[in-house]
XYZ file of C-alpha atoms in Angstrom:
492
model
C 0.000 0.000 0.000
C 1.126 3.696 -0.803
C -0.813 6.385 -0.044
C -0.036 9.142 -2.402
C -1.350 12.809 -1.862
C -1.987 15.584 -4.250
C 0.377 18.657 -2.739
C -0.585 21.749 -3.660
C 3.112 23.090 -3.039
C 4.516 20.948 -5.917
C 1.675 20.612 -8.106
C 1.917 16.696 -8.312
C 0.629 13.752 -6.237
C 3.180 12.616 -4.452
C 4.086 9.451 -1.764
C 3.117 10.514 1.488
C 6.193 9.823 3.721
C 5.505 11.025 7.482
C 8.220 12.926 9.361
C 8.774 9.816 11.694
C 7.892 6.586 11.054
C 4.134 5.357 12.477
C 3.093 8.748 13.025
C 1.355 11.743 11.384
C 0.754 15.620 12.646
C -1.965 16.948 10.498
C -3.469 20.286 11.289
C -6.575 21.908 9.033
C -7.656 25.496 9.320
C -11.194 25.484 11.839
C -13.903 27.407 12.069
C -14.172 31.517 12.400
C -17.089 30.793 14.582
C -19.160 33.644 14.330
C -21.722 32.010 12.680
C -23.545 28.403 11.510
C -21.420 26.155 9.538
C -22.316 25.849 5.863
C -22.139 23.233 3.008
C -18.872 24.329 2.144
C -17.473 24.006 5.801
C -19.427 20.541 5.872
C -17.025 19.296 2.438
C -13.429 20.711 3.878
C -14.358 18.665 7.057
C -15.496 15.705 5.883
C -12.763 15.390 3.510
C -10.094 15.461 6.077
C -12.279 13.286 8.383
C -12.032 10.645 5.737
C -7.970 11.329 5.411
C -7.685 11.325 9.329
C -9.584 7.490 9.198
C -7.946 6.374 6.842
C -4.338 7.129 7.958
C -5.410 5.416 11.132
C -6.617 2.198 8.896
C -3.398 2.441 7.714
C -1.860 2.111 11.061
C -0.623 5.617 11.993
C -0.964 7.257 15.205
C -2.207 10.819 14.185
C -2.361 13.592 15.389
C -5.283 15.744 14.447
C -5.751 19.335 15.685
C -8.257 21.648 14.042
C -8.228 25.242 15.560
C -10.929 27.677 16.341
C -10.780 30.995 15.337
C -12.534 32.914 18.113
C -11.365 36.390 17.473
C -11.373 38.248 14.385
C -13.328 41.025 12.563
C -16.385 39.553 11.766
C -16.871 37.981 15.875
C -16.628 41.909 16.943
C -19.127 43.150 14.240
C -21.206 40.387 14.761
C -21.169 40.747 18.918
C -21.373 44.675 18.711
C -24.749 43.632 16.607
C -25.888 41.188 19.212
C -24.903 41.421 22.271
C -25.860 43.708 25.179
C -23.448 46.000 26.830
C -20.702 45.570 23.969
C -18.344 48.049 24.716
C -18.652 47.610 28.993
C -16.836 44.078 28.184
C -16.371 43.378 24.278
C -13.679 40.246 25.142
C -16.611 38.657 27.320
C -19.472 39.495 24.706
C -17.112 38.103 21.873
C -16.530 35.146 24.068
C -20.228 34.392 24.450
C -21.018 35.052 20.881
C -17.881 32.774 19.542
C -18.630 29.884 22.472
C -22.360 29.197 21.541
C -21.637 29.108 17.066
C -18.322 26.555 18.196
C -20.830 24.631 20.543
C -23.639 24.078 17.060
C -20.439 23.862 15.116
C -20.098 20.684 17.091
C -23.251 19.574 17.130
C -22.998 19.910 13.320
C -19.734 18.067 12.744
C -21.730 15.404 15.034
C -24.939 15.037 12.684
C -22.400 14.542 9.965
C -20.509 11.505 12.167
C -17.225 13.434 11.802
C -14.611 12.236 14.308
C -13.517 14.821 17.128
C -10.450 16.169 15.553
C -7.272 14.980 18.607
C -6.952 18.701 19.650
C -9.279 21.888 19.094
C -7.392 25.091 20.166
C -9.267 28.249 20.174
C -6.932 31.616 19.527
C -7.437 33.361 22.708
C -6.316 30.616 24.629
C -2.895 31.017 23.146
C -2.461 34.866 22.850
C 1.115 34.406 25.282
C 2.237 31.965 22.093
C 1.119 34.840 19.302
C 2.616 37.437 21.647
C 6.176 35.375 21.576
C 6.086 34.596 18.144
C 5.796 37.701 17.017
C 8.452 39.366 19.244
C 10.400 36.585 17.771
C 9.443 37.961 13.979
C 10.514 41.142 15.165
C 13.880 40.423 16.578
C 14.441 38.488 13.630
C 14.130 41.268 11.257
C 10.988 40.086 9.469
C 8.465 41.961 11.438
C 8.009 45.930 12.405
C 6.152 47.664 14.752
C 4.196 51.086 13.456
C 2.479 52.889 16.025
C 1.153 49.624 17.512
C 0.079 47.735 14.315
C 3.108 44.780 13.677
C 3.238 43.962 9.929
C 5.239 40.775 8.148
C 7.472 42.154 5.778
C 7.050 40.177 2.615
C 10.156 41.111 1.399
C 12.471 39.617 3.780
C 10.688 36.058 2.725
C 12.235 35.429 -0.355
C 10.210 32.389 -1.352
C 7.046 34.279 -0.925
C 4.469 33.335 -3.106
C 5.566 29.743 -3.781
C 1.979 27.926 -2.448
C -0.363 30.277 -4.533
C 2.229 30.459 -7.638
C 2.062 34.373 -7.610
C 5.009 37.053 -6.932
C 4.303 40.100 -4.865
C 4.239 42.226 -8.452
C 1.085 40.383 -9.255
C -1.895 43.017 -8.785
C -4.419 40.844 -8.122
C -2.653 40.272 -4.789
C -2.578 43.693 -4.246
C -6.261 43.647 -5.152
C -6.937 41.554 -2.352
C -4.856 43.003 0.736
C -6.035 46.130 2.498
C -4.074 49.183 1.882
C -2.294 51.100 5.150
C 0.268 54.083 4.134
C 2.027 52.777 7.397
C 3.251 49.856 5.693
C 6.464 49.348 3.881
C 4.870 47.063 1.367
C 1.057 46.869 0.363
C 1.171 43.102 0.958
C 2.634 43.140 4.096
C 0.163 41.428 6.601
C -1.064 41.878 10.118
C 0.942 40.094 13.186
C -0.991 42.376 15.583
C -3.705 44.680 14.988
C -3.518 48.476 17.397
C -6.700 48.544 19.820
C -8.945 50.734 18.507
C -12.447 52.577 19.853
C -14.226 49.336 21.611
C -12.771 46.342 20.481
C -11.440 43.818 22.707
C -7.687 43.744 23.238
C -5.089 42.377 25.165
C -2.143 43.634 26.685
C 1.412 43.198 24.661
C 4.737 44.680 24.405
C 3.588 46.528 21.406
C 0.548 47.905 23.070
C -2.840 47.045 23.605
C -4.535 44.982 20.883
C -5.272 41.484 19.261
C -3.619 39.317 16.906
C -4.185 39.098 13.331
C -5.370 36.046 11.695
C -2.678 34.214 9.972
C -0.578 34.108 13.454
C -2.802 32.632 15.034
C -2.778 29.223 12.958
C 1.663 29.415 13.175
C 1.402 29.799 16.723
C -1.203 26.544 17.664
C 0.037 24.435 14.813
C 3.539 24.806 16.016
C 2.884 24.492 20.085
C 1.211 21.329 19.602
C 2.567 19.446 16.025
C 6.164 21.477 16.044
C 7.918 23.492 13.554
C 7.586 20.569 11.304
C 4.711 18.767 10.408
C 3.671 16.548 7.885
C -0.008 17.935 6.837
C -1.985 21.188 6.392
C -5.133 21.001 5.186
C -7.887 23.646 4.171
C -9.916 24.704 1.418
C -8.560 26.160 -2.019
C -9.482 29.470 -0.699
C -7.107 29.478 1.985
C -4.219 28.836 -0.490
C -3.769 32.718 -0.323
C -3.249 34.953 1.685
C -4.053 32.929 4.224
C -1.670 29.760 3.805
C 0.687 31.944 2.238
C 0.879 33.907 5.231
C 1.212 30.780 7.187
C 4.152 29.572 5.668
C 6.170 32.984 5.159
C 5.617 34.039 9.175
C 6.010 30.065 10.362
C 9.521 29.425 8.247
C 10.604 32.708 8.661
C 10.911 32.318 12.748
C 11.761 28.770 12.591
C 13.886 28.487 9.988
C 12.513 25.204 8.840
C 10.033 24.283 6.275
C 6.664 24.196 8.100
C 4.375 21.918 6.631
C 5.583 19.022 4.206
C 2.435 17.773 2.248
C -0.261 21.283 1.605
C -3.807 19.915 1.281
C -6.863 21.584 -0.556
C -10.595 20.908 -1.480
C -12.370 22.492 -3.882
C -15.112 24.632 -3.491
C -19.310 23.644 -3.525
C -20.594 26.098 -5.319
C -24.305 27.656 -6.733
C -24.839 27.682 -10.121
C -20.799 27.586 -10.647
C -20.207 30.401 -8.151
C -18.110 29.814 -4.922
C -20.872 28.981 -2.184
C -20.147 31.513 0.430
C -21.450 33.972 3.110
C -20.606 37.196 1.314
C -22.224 35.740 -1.945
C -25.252 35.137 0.522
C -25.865 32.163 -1.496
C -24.691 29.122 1.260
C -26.932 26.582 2.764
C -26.194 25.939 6.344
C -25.792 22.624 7.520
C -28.484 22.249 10.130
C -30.688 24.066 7.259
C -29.840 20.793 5.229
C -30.138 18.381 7.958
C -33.206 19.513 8.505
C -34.293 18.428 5.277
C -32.377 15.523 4.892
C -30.615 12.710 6.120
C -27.076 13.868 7.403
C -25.807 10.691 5.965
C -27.431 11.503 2.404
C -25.564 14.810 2.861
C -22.109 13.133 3.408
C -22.569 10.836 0.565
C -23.304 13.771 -1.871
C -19.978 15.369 -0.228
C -18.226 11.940 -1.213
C -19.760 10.870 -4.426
C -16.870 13.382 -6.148
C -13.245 13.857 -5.123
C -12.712 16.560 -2.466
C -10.281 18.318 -5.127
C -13.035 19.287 -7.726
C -15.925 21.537 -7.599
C -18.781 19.827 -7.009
C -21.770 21.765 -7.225
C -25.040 21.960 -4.942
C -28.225 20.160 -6.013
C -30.792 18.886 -4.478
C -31.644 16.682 -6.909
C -28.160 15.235 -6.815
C -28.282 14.721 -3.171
C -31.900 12.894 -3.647
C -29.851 10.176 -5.943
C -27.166 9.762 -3.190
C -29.890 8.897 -0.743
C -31.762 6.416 -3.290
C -27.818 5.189 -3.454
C -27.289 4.976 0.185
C -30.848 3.390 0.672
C -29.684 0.691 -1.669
C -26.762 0.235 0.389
C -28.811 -0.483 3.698
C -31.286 -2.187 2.038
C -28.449 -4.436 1.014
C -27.379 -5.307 4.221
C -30.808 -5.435 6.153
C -31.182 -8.543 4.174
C -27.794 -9.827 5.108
C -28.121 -8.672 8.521
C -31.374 -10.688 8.767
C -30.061 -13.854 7.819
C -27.161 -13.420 9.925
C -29.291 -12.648 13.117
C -29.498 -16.734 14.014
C -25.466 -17.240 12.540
C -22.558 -16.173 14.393
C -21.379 -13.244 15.479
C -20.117 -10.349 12.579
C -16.614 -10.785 11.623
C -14.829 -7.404 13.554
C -11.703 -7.680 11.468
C -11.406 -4.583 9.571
C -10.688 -6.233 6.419
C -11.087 -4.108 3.058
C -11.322 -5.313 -0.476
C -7.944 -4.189 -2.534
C -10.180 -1.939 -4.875
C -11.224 0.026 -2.127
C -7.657 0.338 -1.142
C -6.409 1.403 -3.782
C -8.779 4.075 -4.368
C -8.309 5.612 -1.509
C -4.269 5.405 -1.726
C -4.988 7.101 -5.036
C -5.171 10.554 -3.554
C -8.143 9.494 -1.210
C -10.235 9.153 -4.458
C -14.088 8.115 -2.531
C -15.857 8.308 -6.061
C -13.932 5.193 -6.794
C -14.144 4.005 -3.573
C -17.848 4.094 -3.328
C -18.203 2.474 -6.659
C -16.384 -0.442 -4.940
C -18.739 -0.395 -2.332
C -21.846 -0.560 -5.287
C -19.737 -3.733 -6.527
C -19.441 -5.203 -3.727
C -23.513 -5.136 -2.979
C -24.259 -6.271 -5.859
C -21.844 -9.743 -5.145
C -24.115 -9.845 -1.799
C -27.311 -9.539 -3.482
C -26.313 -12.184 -5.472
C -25.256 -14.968 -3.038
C -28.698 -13.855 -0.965
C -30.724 -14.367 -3.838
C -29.224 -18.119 -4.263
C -31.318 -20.980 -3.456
C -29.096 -21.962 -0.241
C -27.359 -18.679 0.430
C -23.615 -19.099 1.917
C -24.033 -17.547 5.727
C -20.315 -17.421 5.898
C -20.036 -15.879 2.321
C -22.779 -13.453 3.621
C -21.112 -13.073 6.509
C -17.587 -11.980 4.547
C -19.393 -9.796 2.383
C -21.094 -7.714 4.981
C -18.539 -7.116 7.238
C -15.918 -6.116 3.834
C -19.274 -3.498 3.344
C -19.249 -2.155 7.143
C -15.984 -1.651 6.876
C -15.577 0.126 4.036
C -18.258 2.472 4.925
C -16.673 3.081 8.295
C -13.988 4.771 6.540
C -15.883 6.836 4.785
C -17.483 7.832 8.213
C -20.964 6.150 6.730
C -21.954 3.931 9.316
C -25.398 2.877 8.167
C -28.395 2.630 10.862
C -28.913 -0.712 9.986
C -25.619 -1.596 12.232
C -26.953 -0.052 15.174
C -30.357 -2.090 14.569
C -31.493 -5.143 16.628
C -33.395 -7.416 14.137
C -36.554 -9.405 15.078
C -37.450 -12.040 12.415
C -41.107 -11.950 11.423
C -40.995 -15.985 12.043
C -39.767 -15.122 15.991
C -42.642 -13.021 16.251
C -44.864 -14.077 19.563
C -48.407 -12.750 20.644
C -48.724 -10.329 23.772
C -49.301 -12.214 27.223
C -49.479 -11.266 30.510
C -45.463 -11.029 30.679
C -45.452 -9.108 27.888
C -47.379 -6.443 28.999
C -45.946 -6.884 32.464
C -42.728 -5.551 31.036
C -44.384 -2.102 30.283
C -44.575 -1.593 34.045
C -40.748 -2.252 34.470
C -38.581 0.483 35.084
C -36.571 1.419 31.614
C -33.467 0.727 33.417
C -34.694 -2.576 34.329
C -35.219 -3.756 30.641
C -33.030 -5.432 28.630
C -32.044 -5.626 25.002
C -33.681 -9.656 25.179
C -37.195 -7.754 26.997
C -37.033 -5.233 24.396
C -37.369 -7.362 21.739
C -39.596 -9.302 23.067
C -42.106 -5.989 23.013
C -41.264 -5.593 19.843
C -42.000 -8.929 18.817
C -45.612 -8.626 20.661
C -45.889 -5.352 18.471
C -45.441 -7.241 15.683
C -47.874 -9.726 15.986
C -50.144 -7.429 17.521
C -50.774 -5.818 14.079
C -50.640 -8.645 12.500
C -53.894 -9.880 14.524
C -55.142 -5.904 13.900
C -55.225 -4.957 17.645
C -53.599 -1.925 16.469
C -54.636 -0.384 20.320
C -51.969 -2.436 21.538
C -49.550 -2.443 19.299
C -49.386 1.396 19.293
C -49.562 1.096 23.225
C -46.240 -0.619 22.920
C -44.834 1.279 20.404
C -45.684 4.589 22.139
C -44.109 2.978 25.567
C -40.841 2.042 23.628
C -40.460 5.788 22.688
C -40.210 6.690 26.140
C -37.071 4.356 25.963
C -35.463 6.189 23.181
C -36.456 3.243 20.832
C -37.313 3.484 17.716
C -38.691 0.569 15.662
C -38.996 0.215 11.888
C -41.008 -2.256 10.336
C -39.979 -4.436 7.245
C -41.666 -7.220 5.316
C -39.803 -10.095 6.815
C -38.527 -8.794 10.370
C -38.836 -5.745 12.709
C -35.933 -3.416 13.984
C -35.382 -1.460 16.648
C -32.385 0.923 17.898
C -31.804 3.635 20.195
C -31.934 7.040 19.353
C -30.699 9.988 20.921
């Protein structure tokens, strides 16, 4: 197996080679949080939540931290709109403002089954490591202080540029940067922005103020993956300034080379425009999962490679959850005939296909097509007089598996299964049950309750049957009924 990795640096895919041996630092640009997460925030995510499980498949111990940016422009403005008493304490009102959008962030990244990333640093937490870093700038020659406001002097970097594949005469970069007579070039950027009217500030040895943006991602990437690490990941519109920025301030105090391997998806966009907040054109994501199935939503993220743009339909998202309905339906079959067989094989086996798809540049179009392939085999062997249970068996854990990595754990494994033929009438036990405490019951009791269910409707004393259904809810239960079989799972 080896895993090779589009770097944006170089222009090619590369072999990924980690730093040292067994593991892997990878840090990706978080949040600004003052605000719901978006579509576009759900695809950067989820693409380096499938990266960060599969490096693990692969055996590495990684190291994952994704930061929060909790001060910046857009927290003030949107604070100074919304909170009371502003200017009396504008750190504490940009703290309450930036703490509640990380806390839905969360619950977002949840929905969508993305993996906690190893480490979540927020910027304020770490204003003594922006503070040293940029006195070390300064001392070093590549920094200046004017009037309060310290600027990184673009000049002094002389491989400035390299990421985006611009040079600093390029006017579209100059297009993009604001203007400040104080500065000794127009592109020079912001290590620490002068206090001004309200805003909040903290104390430094160039005055009172705040840092700017792209020093806060040097600073937590290298206090908790080093000056050398092997990934940084983001979306194509952090290539520059921001990851330019990144790179000039971070090798320029270090002297070393930063990040090895520069990672970047592409954009979702709106009728071939960049989906965005300023375009007011962006979908949040718990608009989305309101409306859908958050694993529909992270198939359509997957169903093209995180490099291209892949634009937002929801027609095209109604196919991935016919596709991903396929899927489960798939294995509730298998699943079913397995119920009275052994146990699931837990090995975390993966067909070479699938593999090798995702070595190629973590490509999950491919890899899902595998997954298609693979379904159709198990269809196949149920649909055989005397299906195989230990060929059904192979083929539905190789399935599970391969969704795992993907982070598309269907329902259907979190399902207990009651065969239609198991099915028993209501009796005084039965009903006993409903009396229990919910503590008291047990996964056997439970499905024994929904087996009574079952039959219950069967016989059409629908009165009962929704008398036990409505008690199970009250147990965080939810049941599902099929042709051949009832399930049931937890919900939370």
């Amino acid at each position: 197996m080896e895993l090779k990795l589009y770097n944006t640096m170089t222009k090619t895919k590369e072999k990924f080679e980690p730093l040292k041996s067994g593991e892997v630092k990878m840090y990706v640009c978080g949040m600004t949080v003052y605000d719901n997460a978006h579509l576009g925030h759900a695809r950067a995510y989820t693409s380096f939540d499938v990266l960060f499980r599969f490096l693990q498949y692969l055996g590495y111990r990684v190291t994952y931290v994704r930061n929060v940016t909790d001060i910046d422009d857009k927290i003030i403005n949107r604070a100074r709109e919304q909170i009371q008493d502003f200017s009396t304490n504008p750190n504490k009102s940009c703290e309450i403002l930036s703490t509640r959008f990380y806390k839905e962030f969360l619950d977002d990244m949840k929905a969508l089954n993305l993996l906690p990333a190893s480490i979540e640093p927020k910027a304020t937490m770490h204003i003594k490591e922006i503070i040293d870093m940029i006195e070390g700038l300064i001392n070093k020659g590549y920094a200046y202080n004017v009037d309060g406001n310290v600027y990184f002097n673009i000049t002094k970097f002389l491989n400035y540029g390299k990421l985006s594949g611009r040079n600093i005469e390029d006017t579209e970069l100059h297009s993009r940067i604001d203007q400040d007579a104080n500065k000794k070039n127009p592109l020079d950027f912001a290590l620490w922005k002068k206090h001004v009217n309200d805003d909040p500030y903290w104390e430094s040895p160039f005055g009172k103020g705040r840092p700017g943006w792209h020093i806060e991602c040097s600073a937590m990437s290298m206090k908790y993956l080093g000056e050398e690490f092997d990934i940084h990941g983001g979306g194509q519109d952090l290539i520059f300034p921001h990851h330019e920025n990144e790179i000039a301030q971070s090798a320029a105090y270090s002297g070393k080379g930063f990040a090895r391997y520069w990672i970047h998806n592409g954009f979702i966009t709106v009728n071939h425009e960049k989906m965005s907040k300023s375009l007011k054109n962006f979908k949040t994501i718990r608009e989305l999962t309101a409306v859908y199935n958050p694993l529909n939503i992270k198939f359509y993220l997957l169903s093209t490679h995180y490099r291209s743009p892949l634009d937002f339909n929801d027609n095209l998202i109604k196919n991935c959850a016919e596709g991903l309905f396929k899927i489960e339906n798939t294995l509730s079959r298998a699943k079913l005939v397995l119920e009275e067989s052994s146990s699931i094989d837990n090995t975390k086996k993966l067909p070479a296909d699938f593999i090798d798809a995702m070595c190629d540049d973590i490509n999950t179009p491919k890899a899902l097509s595998v997954i298609f392939n693979e379904c159709t085999g198990l269809n196949k062997i149920l649909e055989g007089n005397l299906p195989e249970k230990e060929a059904i068996k192979e083929k539905y854990s190789l399935i599970i598996n391969m969704l795992q990595i993907l982070g598309l754990e269907p329902e259907i494994e979190k399902m207990h299964v009651v065969p239609k033929k198991k099915w028993a009438g209501a009796n005084e036990a039965i009903i006993a049950l409903m009396k229990l405490k919910p503590q008291k019951l047990n996964e056997d009791q439970i499905s024994r309750l929904v087996s009574a269910r079952g039959m219950a409707k069967i016989e059409k004393n629908f009165t009962l049957a929704d008398e036990i259904r409505n008690y199970l809810k009250t147990l965080n239960i939810e049941i599902r009924d099929k042709a051949d079989a009832c399930h049931w799972h937890y919900v939370e």
